[in-house]
Coordinates of C-alpha atoms in Angstrom, one line a residue:
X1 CA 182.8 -54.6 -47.5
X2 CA 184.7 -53.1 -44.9
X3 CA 188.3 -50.9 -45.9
X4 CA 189.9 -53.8 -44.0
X5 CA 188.3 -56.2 -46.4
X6 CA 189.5 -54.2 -49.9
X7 CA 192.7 -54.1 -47.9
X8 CA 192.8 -57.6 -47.5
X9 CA 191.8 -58.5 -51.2
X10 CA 194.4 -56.2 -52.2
X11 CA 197.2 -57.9 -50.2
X12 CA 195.8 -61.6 -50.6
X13 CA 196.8 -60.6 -54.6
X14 CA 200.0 -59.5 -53.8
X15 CA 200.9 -62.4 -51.5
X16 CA 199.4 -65.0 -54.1
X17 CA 201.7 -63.5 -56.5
X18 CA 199.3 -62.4 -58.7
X19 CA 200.3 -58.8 -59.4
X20 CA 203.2 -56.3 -57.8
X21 CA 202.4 -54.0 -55.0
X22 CA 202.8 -51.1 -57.1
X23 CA 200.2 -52.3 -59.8
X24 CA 198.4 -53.1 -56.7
X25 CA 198.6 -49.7 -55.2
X26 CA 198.8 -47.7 -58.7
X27 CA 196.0 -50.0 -60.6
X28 CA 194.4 -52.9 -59.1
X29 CA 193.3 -50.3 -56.3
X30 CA 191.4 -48.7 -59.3
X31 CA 188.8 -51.2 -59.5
X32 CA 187.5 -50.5 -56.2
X33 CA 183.8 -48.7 -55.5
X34 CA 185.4 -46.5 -52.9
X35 CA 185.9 -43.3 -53.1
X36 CA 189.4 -40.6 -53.3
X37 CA 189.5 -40.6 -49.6
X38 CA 188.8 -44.2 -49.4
X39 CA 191.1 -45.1 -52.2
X40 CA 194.4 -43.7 -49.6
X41 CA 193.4 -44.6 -46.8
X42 CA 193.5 -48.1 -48.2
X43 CA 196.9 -47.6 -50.3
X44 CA 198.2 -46.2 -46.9
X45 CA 197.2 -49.4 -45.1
X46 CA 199.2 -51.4 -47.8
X47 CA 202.3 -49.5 -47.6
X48 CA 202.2 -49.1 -44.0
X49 CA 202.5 -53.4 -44.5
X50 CA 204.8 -54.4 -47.6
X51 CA 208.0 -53.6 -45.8
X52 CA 207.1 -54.2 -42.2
X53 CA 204.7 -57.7 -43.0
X54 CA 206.9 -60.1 -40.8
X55 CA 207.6 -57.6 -38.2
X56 CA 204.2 -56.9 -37.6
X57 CA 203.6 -60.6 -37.4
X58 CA 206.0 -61.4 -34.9
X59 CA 204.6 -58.6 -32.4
X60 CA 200.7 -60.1 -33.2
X61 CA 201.9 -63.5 -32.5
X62 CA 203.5 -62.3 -29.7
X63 CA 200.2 -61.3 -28.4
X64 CA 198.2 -64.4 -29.9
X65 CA 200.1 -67.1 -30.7
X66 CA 199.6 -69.3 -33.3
X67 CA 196.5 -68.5 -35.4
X68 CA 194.9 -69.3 -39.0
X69 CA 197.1 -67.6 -41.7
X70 CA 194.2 -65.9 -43.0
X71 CA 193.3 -64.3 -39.9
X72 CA 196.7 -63.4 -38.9
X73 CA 196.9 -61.1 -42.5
X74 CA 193.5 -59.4 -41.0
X75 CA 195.5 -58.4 -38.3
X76 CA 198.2 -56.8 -39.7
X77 CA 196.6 -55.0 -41.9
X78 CA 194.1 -53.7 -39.0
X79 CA 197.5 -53.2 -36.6
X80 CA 198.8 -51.1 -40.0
X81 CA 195.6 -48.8 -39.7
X82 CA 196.0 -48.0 -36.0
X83 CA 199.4 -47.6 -36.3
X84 CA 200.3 -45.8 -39.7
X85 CA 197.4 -44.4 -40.8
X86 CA 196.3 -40.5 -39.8
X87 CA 192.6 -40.9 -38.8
X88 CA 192.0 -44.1 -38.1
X89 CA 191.2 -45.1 -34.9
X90 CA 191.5 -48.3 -32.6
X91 CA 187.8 -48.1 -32.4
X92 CA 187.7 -47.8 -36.7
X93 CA 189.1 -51.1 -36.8
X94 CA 186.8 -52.7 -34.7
X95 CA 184.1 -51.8 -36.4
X96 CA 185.7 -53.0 -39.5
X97 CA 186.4 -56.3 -38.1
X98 CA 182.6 -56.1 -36.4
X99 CA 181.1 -55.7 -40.3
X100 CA 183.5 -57.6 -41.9
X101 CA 182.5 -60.0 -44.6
X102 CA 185.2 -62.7 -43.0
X103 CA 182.8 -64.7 -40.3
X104 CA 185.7 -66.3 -38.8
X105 CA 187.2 -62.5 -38.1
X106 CA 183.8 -61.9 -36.3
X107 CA 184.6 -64.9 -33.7
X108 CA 187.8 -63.1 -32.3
X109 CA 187.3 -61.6 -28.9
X110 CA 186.7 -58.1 -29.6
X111 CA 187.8 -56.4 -26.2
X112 CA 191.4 -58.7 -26.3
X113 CA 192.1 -57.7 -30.1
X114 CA 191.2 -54.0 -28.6
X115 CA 193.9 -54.1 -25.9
X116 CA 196.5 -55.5 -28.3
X117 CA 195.8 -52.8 -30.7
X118 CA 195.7 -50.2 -27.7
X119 CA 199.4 -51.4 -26.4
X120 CA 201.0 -51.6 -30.1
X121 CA 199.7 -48.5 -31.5
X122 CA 202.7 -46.3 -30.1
X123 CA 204.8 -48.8 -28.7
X124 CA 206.7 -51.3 -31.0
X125 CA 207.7 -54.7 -29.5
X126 CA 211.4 -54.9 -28.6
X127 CA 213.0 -58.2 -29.9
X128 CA 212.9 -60.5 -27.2
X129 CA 216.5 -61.3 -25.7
X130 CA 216.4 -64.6 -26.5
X131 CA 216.8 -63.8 -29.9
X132 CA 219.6 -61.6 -29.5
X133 CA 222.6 -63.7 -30.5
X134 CA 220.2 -66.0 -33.2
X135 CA 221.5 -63.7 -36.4
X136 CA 218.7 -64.8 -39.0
X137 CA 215.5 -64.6 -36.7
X138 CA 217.0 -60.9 -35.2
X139 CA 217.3 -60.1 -38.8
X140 CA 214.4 -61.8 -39.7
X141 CA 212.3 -59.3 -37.3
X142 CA 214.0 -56.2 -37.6
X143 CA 213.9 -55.7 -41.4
X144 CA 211.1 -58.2 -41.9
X145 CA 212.9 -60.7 -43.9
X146 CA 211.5 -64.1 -43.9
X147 CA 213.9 -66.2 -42.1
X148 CA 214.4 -68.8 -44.4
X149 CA 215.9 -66.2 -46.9
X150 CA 217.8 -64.7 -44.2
X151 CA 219.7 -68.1 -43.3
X152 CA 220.3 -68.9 -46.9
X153 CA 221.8 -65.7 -47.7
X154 CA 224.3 -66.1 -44.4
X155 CA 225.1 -69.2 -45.5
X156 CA 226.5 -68.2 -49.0
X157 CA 227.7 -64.9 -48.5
X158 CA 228.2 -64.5 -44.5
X159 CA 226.6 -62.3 -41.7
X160 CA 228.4 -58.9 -42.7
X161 CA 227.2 -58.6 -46.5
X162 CA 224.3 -60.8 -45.8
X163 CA 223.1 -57.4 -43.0
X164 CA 224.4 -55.0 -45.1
X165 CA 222.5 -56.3 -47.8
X166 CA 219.2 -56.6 -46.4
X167 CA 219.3 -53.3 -44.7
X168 CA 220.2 -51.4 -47.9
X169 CA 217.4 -53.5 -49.4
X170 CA 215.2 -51.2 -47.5
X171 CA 216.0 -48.2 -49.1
X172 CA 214.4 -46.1 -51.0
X173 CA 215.0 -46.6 -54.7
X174 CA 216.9 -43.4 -56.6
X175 CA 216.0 -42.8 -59.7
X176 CA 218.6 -44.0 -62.8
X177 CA 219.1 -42.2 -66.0
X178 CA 221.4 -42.9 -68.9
X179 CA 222.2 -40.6 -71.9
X180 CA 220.8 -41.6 -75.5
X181 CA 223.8 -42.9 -77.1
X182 CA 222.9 -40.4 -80.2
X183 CA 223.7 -37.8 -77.9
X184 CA 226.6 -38.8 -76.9
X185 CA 228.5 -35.2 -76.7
X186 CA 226.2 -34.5 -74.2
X187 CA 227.4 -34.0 -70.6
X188 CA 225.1 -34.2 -67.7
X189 CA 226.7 -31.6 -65.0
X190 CA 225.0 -29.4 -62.2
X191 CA 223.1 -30.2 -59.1
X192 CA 220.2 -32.4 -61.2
X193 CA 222.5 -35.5 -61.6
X194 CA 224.9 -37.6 -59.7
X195 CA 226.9 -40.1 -61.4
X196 CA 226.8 -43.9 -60.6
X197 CA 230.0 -45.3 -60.0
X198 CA 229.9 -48.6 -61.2
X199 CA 228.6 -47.3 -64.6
X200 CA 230.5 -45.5 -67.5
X201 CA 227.0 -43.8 -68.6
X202 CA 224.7 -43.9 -65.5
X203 CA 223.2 -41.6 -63.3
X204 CA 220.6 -40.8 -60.8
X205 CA 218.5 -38.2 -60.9
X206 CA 218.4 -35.6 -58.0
X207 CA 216.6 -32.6 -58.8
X208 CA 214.0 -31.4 -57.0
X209 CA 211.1 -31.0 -59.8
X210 CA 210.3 -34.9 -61.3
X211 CA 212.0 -36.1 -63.8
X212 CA 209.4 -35.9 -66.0
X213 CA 209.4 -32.1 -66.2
X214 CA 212.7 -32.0 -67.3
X215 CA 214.1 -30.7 -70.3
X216 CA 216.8 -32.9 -71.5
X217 CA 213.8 -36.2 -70.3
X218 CA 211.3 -34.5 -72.7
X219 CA 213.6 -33.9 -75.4
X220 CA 214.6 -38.1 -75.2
X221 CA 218.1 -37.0 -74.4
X222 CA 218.0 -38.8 -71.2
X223 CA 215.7 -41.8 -70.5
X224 CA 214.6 -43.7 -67.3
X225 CA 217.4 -46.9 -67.3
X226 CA 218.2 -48.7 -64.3
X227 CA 221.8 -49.1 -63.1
X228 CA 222.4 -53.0 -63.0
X229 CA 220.7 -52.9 -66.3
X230 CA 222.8 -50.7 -68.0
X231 CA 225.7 -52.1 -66.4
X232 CA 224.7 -55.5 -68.0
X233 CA 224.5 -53.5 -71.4
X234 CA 228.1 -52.2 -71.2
X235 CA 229.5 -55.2 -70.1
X236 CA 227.9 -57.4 -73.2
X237 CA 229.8 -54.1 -75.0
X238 CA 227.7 -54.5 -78.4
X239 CA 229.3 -53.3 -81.6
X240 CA 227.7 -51.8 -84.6
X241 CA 226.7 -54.6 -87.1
X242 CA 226.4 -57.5 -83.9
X243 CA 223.5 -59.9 -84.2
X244 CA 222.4 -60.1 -80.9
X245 CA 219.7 -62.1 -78.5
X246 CA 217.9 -60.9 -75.4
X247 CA 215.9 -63.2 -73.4
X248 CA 214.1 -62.0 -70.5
X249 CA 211.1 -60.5 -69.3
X250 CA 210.2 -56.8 -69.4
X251 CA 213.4 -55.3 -70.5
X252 CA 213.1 -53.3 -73.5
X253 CA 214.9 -50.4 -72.2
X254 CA 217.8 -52.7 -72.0
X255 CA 216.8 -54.0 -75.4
X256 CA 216.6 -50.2 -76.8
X257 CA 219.4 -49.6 -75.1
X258 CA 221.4 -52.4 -77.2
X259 CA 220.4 -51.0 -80.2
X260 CA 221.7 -47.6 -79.4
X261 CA 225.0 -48.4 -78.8
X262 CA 224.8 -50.5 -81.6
X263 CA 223.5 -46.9 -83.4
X264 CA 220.8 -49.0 -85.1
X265 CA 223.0 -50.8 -87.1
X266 CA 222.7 -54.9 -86.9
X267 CA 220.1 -57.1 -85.3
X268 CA 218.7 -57.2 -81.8
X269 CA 215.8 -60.5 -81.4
X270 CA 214.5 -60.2 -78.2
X271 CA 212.2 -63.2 -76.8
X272 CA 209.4 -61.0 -75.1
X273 CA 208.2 -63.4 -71.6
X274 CA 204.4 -62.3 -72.4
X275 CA 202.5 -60.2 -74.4
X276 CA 202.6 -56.9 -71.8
X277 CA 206.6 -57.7 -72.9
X278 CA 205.7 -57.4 -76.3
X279 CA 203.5 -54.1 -76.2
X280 CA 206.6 -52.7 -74.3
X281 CA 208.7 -53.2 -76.2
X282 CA 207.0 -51.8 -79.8
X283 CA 206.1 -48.9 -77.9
X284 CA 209.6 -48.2 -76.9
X285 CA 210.7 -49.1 -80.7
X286 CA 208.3 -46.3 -81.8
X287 CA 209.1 -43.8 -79.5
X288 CA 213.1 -43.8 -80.3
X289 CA 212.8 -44.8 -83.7
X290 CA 214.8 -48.0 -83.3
X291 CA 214.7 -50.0 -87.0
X292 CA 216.7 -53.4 -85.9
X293 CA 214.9 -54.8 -82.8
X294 CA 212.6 -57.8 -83.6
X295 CA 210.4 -58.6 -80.8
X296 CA 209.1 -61.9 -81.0
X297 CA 206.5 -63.2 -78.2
X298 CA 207.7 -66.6 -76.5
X299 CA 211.1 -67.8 -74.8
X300 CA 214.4 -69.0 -75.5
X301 CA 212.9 -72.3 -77.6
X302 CA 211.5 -70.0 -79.8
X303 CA 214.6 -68.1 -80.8
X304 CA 215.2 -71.0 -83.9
X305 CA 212.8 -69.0 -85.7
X306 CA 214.5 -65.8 -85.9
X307 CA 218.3 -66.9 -86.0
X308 CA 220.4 -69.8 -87.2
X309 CA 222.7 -71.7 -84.7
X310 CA 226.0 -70.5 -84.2
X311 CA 225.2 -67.6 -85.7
X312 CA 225.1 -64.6 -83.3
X313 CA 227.8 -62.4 -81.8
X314 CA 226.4 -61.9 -78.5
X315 CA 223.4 -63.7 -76.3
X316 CA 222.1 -61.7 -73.4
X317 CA 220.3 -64.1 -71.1
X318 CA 218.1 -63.1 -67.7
X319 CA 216.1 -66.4 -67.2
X320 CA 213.2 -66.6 -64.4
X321 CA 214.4 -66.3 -61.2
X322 CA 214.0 -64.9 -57.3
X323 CA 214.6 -61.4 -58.1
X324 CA 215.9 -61.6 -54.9
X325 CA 218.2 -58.6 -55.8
X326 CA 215.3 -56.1 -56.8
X327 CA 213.6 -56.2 -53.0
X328 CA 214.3 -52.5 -52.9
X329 CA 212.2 -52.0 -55.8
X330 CA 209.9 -55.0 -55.2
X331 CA 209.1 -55.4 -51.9
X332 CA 206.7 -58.1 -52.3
X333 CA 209.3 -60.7 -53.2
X334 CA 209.9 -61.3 -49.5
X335 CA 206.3 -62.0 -49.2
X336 CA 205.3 -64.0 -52.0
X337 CA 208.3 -65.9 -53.0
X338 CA 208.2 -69.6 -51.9
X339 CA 211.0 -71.1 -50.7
X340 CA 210.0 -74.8 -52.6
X341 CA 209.9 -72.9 -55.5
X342 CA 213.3 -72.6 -56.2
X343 CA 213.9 -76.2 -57.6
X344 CA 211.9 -75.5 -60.7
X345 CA 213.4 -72.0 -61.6
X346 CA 217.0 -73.5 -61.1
X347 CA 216.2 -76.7 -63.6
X348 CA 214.4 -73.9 -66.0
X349 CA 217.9 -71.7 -65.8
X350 CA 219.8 -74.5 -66.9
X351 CA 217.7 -75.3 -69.6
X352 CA 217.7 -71.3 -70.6
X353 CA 221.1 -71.4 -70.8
X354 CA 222.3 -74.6 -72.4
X355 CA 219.7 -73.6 -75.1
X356 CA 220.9 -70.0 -75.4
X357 CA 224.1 -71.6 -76.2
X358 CA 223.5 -72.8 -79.0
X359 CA 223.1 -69.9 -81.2
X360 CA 226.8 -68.4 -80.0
X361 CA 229.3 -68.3 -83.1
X362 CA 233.0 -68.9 -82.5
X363 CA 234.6 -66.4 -80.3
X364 CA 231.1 -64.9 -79.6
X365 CA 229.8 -63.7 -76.0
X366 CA 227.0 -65.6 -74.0
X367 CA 225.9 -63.6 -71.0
X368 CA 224.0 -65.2 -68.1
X369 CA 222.7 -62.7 -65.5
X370 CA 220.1 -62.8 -62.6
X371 CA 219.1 -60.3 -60.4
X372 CA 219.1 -62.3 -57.4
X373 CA 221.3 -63.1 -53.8
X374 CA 221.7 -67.0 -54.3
X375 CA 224.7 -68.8 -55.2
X376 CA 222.5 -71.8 -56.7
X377 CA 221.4 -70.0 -59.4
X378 CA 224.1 -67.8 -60.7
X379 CA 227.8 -69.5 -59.9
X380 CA 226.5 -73.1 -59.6
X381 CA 224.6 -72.5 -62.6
X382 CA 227.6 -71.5 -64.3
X383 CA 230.0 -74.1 -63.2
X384 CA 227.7 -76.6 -64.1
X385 CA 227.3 -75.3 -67.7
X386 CA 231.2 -75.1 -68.2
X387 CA 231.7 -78.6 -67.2
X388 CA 228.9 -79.6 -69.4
X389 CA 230.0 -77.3 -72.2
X390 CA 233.5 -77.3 -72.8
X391 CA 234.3 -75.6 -75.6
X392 CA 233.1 -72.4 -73.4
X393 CA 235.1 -70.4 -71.0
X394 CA 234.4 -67.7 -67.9
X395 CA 236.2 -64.5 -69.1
X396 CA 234.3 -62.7 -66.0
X397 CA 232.2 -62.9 -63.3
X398 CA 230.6 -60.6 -60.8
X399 CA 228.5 -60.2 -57.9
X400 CA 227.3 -57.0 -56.6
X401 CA 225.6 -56.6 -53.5
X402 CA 222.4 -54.4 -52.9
X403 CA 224.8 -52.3 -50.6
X404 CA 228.0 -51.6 -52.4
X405 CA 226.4 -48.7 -55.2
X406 CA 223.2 -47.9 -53.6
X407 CA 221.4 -50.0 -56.1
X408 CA 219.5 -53.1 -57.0
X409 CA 221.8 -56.6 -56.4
X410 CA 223.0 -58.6 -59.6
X411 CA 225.4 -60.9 -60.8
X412 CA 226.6 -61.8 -64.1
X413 CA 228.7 -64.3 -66.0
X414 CA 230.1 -63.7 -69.6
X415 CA 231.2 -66.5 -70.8
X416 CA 233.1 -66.8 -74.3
X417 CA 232.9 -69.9 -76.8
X418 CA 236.5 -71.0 -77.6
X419 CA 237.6 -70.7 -81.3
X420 CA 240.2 -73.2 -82.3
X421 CA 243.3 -73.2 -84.4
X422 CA 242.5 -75.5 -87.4
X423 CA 246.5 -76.2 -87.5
X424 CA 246.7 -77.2 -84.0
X425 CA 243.8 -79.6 -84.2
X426 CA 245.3 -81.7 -87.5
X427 CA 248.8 -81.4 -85.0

């Protein structure tokens, strides 16, 4: 195999959905024969794709047309070489597509894929003018969106947050911190932290040694937490002695992060999405101590087994969804996510929440979040509920776009279940 070929594994995986481009880069790539050299060249190829995929395919199918998918993802990835990685050559990737285990790669007319790699290597295509005044394919090119996502998103929210989105999208991702809430006294001041705005206990982390090295990060003073995360903590506002549910996948920092504020007094279930969930989750339990998280494997229909109906104070819920939101710090999503896929996770995030409802007491909080840009599955999700439910009530509602704090997109609902005077009913 050719580097263009353990190039093109490693994308087909990310594309199929079957890992994240950073277990991709950071693990997957590990499993290779190749050697340190090899191994970034390779990883350099990859990230010289995941945020320019569709822009790279428009200028190829500028130059070819339409051709097989496949074929087209060679391509790239050998148009990536030329073009972002030092050393390799024009000449590199023909020999790579020359001793290629793909046959139908082989076929291609050597001298005209040659040329087209020749002209793009330091020249980028300009958008062509007939384009200019179409907003969701110019969009679509410049900050390789795929259109489809690009329309949708214009159609909810309009073209100025829908640009102002997407470009921020491409931004690097900052680094979040939060204090331990059992060092609360403790101030974080000087030119290693910047606070978040939107947050009352979040920060990002600018100093120029990593984080890791850190004295107050060693010491478990500070931890890793991101911002829409932590925001979604303070807003559910737990209070020591709550029995609480989490539902959602990967997020025992949020989960440790309940029981913090909750000083480890109360309940916390939280329904781990799989067992790498799971093992996250005890890990963080021993590594702060915490004594009232219960990790259970399985969803939402398995909370009956570790609390009653009607009997918790608050229910956090962050259902399957198109993590449309977290492109910044998942680039793949643009890539992988199909569009006739979003049926199935809407009915699921219905059935999430109607049957996260049922555990709420009287008066007690249910809290419906998704990190995603899509009014079908965070206020039409929620309007539909309340009419179904209506002994339920919106107390707030928010959507924050990628842009506005420099951080990942989310919105959340807390909704309240209605308590009723006993007197006023027998009136």
């Amino acid at each position: 195999m050719t580097l263009l070929d353990y190039s093109h594994t490693l994308f087909k995986g990310i594309k199929d959905n079957e890992y994240t481009f950073s277990y991709g880069v950071n693990k997957k790539i590990q499993e290779l024969s190749l050697s340190s050299l090899e191994l970034n060249t390779v990883k350099a190829c990859l990230k010289g794709v995941i945020n320019r995929y569709f822009y790279l395919r428009f200028e190829l199918t500028h130059s070819y047309g339409n051709i097989e998918e496949d074929i087209l993802d060679y391509l790239v990835l050998g148009l990536s070489f030329v073009r972002y990685v030092s050393k390799v050559t024009v000449e590199d990737v023909i020999n790579f597509i020359i001793e290629s285990e793909n046959e139908k790669l082989k076929e291609l007319d050597l001298e005209k894929v040659k040329d087209v790699y020749t002209s793009l290597k330091d020249n980028v295509t300009p958008i062509p003018e007939k384009y200019e005044n179409n907003f969701a394919k110019k969009v679509s090119i410049l900050y390789s969106y795929p259109e489809w996502l690009v329309k949708m998103m214009k159609k909810h929210f309009g073209g100025k947050n829908t640009f102002k989105s997407i470009a921020s999208s491409r931004r690097n991702s900052p680094i979040n911190v939060t204090i331990n809430p059992n060092c609360e006294l403790l101030s974080l001041t000087g030119e290693n932290f910047k606070k978040i705005e939107i947050t009352d206990s979040g920060y990002e982390y600018v100093g120029k040694t990593p984080l890791i090295e850190n004295a107050l990060f060693r010491e478990k003073k500070i931890y890793v937490m991101d911002a829409m995360e932590l925001l979604l903590v303070e807003k559910l506002n737990p209070f020591q002695g709550d029995q609480v549910l989490v539902i959602g996948d990967n997020k025992s920092m949020l989960v440790s992060t309940i029981a913090l504020k909750m000083f480890d007094f109360g309940k916390v279930y939280y329904a781990c999405a799989n067992q790498d969930s799971y093992f996250s989750m005890r890990k963080a339990i021993d590594l702060y101590k915490i004594k009232t998280v219960i990790p259970f494997e399985g969803d939402v229909t398995l909370a009956c087994t570790h609390a009653e109906e009607k009997s918790l104070d608050k229910v956090l819920v962050i259902p399957p969804n198109s993590e449309f939101g977290l492109i910044r710090r998942k680039p793949e999503i643009a890539i992988n996510f199909k569009q006739d896929s979003l049926d199935s996770l809407i009915e699921n995030q219905r059935k999430y929440l109607q049957e996260a409802s049922k555990f709420i007491k009287d008066d007690g909080v249910l809290m419906y979040a998704v990190p995603t840009l899509n009014i079908k599955e965070s206020f039409n999700i929620v309007r539909l509920f309340i009419e179904e439910n209506p002994d339920f009530e919106v107390e707030k509602e928010e959507l924050i776009f990628p842009y506005m704090h420099q951080t990942t997109g989310m919105y959340y609902a807390l909704i309240r279940k209605k308590t009723y005077d006993l007197e006023e009913i027998k009136e």
